[in-house]
Tab-separated table of C-alpha atoms in Angstrom:
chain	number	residue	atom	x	y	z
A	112	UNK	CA	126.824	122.485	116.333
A	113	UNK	CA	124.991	124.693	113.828
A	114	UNK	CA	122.670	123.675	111.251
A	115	UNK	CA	120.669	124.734	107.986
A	116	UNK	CA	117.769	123.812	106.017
A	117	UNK	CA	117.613	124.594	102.245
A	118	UNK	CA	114.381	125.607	101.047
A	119	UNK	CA	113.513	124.864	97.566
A	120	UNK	CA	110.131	126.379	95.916
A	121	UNK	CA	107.733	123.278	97.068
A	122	UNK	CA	109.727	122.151	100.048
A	123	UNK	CA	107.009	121.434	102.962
A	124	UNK	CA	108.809	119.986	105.593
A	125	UNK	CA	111.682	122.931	106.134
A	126	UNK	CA	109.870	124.371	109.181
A	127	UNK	CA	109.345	120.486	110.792
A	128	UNK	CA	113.075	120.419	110.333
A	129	UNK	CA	113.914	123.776	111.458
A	130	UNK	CA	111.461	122.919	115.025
A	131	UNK	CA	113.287	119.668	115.420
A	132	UNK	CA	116.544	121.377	115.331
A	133	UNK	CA	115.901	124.311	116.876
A	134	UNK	CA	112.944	123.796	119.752
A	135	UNK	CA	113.183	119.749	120.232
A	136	UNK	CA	117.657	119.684	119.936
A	137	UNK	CA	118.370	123.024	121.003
A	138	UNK	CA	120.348	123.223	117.850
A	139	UNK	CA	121.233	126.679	116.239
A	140	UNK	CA	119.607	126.438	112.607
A	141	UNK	CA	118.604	128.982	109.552
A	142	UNK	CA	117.229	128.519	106.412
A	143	UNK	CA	118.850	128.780	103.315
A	144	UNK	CA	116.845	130.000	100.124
A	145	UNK	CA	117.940	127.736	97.415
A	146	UNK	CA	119.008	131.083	95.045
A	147	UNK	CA	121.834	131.484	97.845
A	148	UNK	CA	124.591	130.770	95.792
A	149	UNK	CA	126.864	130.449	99.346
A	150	UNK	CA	126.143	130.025	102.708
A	151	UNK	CA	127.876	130.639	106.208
A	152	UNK	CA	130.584	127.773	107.406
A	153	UNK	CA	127.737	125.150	108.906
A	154	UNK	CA	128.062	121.697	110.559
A	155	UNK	CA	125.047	119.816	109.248
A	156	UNK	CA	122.791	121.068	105.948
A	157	UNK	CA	119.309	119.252	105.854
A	158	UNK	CA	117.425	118.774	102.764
A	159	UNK	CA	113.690	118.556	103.434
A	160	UNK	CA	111.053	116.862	102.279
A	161	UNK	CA	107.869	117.932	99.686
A	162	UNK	CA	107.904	118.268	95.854
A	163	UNK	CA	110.678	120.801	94.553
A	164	UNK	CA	109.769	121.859	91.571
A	165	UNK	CA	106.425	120.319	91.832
A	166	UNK	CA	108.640	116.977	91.190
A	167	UNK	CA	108.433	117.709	87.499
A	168	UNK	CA	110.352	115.742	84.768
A	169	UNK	CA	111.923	113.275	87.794
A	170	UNK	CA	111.509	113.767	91.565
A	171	UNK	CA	114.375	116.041	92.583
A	172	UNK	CA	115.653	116.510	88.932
A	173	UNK	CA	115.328	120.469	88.634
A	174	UNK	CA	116.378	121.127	92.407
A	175	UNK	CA	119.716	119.541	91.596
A	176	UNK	CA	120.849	122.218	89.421
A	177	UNK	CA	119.644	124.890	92.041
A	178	UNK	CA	122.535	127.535	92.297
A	179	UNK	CA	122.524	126.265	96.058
A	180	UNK	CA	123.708	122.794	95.267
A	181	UNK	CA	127.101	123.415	94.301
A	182	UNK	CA	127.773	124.810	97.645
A	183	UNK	CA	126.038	121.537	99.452
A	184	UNK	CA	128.057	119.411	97.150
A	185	UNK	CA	131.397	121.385	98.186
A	186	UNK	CA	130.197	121.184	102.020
A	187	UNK	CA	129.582	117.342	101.644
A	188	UNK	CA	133.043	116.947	99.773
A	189	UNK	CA	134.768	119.075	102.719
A	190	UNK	CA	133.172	115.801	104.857
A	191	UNK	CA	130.830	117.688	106.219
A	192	UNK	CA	127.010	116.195	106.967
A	193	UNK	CA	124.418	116.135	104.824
A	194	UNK	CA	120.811	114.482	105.665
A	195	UNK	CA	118.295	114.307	102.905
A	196	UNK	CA	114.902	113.070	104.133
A	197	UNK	CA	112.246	111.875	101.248
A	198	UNK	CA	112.465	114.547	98.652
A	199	UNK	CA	115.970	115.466	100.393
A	200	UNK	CA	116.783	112.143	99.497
A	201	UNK	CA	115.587	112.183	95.879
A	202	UNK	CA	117.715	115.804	95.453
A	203	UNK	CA	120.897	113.418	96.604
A	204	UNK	CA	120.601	110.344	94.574
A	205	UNK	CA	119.709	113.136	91.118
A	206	UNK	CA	122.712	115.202	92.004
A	207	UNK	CA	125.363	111.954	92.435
A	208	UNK	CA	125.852	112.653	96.034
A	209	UNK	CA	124.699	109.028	96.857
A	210	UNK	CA	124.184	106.430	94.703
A	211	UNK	CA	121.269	104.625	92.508
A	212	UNK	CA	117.880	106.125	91.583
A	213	UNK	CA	114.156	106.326	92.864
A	214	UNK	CA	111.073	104.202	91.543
A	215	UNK	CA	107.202	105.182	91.744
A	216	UNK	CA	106.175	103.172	94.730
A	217	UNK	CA	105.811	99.466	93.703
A	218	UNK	CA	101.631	99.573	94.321
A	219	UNK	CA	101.758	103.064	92.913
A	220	UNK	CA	99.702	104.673	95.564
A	221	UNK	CA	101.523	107.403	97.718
A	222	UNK	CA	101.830	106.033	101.097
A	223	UNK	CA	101.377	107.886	103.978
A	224	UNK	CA	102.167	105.727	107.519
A	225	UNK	CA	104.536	104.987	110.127
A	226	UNK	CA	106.852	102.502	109.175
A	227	UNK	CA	109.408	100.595	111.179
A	228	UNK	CA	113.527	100.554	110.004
A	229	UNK	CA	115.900	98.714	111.826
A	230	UNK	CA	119.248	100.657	112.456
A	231	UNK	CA	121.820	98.244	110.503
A	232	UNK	CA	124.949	99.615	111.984
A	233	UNK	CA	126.102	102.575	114.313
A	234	UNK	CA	129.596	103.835	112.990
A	235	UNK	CA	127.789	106.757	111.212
A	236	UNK	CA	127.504	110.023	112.849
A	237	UNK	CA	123.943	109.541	112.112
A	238	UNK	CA	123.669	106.233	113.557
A	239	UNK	CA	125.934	106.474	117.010
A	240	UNK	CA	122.946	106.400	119.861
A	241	UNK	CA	121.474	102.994	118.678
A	242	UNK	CA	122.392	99.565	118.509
A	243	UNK	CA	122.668	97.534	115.597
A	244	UNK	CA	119.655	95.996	114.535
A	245	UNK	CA	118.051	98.724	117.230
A	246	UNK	CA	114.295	99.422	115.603
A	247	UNK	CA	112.665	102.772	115.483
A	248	UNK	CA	109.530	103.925	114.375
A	249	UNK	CA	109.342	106.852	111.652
A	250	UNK	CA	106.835	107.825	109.427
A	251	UNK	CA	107.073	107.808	105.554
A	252	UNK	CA	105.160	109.726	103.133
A	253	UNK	CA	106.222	109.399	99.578
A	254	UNK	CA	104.549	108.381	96.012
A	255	UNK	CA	108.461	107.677	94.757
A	256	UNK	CA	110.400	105.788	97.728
A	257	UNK	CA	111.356	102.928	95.541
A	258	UNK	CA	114.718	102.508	95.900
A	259	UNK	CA	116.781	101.426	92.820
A	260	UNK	CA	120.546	100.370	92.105
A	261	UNK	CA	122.119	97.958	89.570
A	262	UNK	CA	123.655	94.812	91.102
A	263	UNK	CA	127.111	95.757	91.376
A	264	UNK	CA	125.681	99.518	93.394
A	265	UNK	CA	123.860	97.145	95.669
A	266	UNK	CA	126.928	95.129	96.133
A	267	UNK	CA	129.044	97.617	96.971
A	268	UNK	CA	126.800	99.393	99.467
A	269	UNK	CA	126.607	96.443	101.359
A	270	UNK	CA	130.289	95.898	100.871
A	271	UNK	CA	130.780	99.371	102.460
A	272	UNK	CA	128.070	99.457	105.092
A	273	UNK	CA	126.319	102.081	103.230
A	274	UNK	CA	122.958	100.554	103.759
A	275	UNK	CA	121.974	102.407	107.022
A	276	UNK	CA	118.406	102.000	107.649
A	277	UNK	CA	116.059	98.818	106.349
A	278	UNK	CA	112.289	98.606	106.362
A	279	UNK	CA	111.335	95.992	109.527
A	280	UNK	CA	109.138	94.735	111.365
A	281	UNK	CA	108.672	95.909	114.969
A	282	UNK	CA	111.443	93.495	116.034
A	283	UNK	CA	113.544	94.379	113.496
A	284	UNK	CA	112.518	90.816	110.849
A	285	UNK	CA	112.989	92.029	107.193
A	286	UNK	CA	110.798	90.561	104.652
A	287	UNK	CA	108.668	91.842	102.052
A	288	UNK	CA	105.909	92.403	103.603
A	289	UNK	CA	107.230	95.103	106.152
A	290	UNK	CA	108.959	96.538	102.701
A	291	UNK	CA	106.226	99.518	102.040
A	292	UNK	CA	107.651	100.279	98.353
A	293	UNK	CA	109.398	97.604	97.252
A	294	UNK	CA	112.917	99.099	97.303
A	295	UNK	CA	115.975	96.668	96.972
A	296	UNK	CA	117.022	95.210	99.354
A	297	UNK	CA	114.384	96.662	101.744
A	298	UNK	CA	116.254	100.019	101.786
A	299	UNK	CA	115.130	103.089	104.100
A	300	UNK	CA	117.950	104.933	103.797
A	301	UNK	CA	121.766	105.221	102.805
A	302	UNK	CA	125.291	106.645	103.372
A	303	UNK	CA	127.602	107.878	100.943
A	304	UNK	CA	131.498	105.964	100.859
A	305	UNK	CA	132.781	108.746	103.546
A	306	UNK	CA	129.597	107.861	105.614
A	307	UNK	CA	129.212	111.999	105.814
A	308	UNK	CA	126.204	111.841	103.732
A	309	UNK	CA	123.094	110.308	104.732
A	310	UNK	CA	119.462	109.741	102.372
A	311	UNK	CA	116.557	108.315	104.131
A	312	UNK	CA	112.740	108.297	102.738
A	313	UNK	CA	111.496	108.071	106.598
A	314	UNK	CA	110.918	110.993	108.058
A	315	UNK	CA	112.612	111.835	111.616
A	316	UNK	CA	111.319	115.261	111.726
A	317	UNK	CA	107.779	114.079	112.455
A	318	UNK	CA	108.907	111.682	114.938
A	319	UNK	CA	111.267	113.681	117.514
A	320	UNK	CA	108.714	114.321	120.210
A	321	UNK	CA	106.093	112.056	121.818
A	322	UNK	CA	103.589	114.788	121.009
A	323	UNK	CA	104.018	114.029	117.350
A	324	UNK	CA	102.904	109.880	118.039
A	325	UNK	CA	106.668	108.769	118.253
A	326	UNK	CA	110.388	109.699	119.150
A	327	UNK	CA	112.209	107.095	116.955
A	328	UNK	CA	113.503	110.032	114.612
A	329	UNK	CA	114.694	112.055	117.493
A	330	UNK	CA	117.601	108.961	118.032
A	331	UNK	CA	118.780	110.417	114.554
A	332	UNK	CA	119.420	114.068	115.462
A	333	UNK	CA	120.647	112.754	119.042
A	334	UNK	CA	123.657	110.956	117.349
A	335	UNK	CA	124.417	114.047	115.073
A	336	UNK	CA	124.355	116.383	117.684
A	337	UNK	CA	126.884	114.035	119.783
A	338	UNK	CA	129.466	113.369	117.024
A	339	UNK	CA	129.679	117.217	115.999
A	340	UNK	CA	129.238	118.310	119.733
B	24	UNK	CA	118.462	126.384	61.270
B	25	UNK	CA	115.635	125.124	63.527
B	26	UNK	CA	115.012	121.509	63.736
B	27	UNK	CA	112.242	119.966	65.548
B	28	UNK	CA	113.458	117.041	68.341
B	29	UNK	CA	110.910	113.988	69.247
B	30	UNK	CA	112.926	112.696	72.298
B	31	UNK	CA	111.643	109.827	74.542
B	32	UNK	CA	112.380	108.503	78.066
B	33	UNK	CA	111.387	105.331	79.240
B	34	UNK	CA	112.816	103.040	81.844
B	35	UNK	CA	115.277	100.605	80.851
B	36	UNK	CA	114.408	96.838	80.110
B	37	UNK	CA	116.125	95.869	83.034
B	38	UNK	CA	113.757	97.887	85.791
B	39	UNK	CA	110.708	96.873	86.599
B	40	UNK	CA	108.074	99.536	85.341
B	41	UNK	CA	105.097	99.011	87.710
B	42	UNK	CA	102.725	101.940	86.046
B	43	UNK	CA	103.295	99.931	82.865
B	44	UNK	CA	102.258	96.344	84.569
B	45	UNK	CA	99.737	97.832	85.753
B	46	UNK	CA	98.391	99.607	82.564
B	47	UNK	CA	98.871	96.266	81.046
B	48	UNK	CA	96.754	94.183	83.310
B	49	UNK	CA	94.205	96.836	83.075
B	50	UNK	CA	93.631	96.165	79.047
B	51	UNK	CA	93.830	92.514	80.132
B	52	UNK	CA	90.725	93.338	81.907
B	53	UNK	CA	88.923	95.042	79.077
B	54	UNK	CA	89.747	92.002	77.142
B	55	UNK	CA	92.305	93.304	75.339
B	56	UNK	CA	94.447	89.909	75.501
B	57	UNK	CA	96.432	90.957	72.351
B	58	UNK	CA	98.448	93.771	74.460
B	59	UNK	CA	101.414	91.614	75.409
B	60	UNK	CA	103.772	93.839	76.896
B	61	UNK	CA	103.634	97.614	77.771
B	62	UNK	CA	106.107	100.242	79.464
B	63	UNK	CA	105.547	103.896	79.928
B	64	UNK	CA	108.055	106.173	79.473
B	65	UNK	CA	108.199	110.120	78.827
B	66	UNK	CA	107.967	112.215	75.169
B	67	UNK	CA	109.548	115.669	74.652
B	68	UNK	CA	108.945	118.184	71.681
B	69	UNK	CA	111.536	120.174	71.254
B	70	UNK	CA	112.415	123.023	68.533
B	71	UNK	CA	116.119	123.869	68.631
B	72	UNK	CA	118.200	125.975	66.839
B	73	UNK	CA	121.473	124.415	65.643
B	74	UNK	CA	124.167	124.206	62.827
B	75	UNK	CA	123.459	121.758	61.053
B	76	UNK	CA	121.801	118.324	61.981
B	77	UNK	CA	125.127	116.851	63.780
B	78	UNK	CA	125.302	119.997	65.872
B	79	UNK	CA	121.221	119.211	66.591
B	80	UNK	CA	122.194	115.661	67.723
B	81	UNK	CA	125.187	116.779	69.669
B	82	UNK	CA	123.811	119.036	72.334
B	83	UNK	CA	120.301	116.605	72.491
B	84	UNK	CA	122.646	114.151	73.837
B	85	UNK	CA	123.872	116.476	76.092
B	86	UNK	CA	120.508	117.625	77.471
B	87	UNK	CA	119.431	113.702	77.718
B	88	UNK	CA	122.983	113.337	79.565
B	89	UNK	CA	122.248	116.295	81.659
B	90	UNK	CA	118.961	116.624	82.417
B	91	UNK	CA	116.117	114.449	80.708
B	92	UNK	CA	116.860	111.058	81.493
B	93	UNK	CA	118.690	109.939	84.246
B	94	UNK	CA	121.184	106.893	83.094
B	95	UNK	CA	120.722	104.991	86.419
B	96	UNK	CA	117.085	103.568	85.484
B	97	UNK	CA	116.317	105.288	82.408
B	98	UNK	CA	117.167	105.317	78.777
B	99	UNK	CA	116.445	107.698	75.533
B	100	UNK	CA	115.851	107.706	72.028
B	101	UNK	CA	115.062	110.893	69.794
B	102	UNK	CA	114.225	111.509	66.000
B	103	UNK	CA	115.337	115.183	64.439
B	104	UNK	CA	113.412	116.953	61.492
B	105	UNK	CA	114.799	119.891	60.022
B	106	UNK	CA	111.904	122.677	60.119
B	107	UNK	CA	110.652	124.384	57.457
B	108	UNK	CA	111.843	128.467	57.584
């Protein structure tokens, strides 16, 4: 398996990526420098988390039209996978890879904390090491996690099995109060119809090595790396 | 010509604007108990060259489409004056 991780100008978690990959998972991995217009044939592109574009006019709205997008877009049409983690995820959802939109944080404050989600289903590549309903803990750190989709988006993501990851408890009980931003339907992070492209506001980067305070993120690479090989 | 565009952005009725409820229940506070509803949105000032005033419209909708709003949560409105030469 190879790998890459677009840089945008205010991406800060590229080189927590990159280590993940390439010192925790062994994983080959390069950056690509969102002016690259093309890139070389890769198996997994990661969007990382921080503020492109100093998030201004909407989170993720100016990195979408980044001349490296079109080529992401055409890799996660060819089926290939895509993760976007926090701002990764807020580049997705503004360029129409995945579905729905993102709110300011329902207390407004920018949250910073590990968070439980419960692993709803494992017939994603991103998904395959854990058991359904399988709990791991991954810290977020976003001011705009809020996730937000019309009734008949929400429908139809759970009508798919898009809905991947869900804010829990420790033991894997959803209710509000284990919901840190008030998305719908307690969402931590989705799949795309072809399941090849994956959006999460937790952050598995920061939690693939005990050193870091947890492992639960490392279950995420560990399930890429075995369905690409 | 050159026409001046007064575009805004705000979220649609149907999302919940928390910045706005919050805003709200702060002039509550200052005893401001005539404020009755408030939502926050975003205000552009543009000055654009076009055609005509059609043409103007045209390719404002287009930006909104494009880039200023996105249609999942938000919604725009925008006002055009012709500027002076």
């Amino acid at each position: 398996m190879k790998a890459a991780v677009v840089v945008f100008p205010g991406s800060n978690c590229d080189t927590d990526c990159f280590h993940a990959l390439k010192d925790v998972m062994k994983v080959p991995v390069e950056f690509i420098w969102h002016k690259e217009r093309s890139f070389p044939k890769t198996d997994l592109v990661v969007i990382p988390g921080g503020f492109s574009y100093g998030d201004y006019l909407r989170t993720g709205a100016i990195a979408r039209f980044s001349p490296v997008m079109d080529s992401v877009t055409k890799h996660a049409h060819e089926g290939r996978a895509v993760i976007g983690i926090c701002n990764g995820f807020q580049i997705l959802l503004e360029s129409g890879l995945l579905p729905g939109a993102m709110l300011r944080n329902k207390t407004l404050e920018f949250i910073c904390k590990h968070t439980w989600i419960r692993a709803e289903e494992n017939l994603t590549i991103f998904t395959g090491q854990m058991e359904p309903g399988e709990t791991l803990c991954v810290p977020i750190a976003h001011g705009e996690g809020n996730y937000y989709c019309d009734d008949e988006t929400l429908k139809s993501l759970q009508d798919h099995a898009q809905i991947v990851f869900r804010y829990s408890s420790q033991s894997g009980e959803v209710r509000e109060e284990f919901n840190p931003n008030g998305s719908r339907d307690h969402i931590a992070g989705i799949v795309n119809k072809k399941k090849n492209v994956l959006g999460m506001m937790p952050h598995p980067e920061r939690a693939s090595e005990e050193i870091l305070g947890s492992h639960g993120g490392r279950k995420i690479w560990e399930s890429i790396l075995n369905a690409i090989g | 010509m050159k026409y001046k565009a007064l575009i805004h952005t705000s979220l649609k009725k149907s999302v919940l604007d928390p910045q706005g409820q919050t805003t709200l229940h702060a002039l509550a506070s200052l005893g401001f108990k005539e404020a009755q509803s408030l939502r926050i949105g975003k205000y552009f000032e543009m000055v654009l060259e076009a055609e005509n005033h059609e043409k103007a419209e045209q390719s404002i909708h287009v930006m909104c489409d494009k880039l200023l709003h996105n249609p999942v949560i938000e919604e725009y409105s925008f006002d055009i004056k012709e500027m002076p030469s």
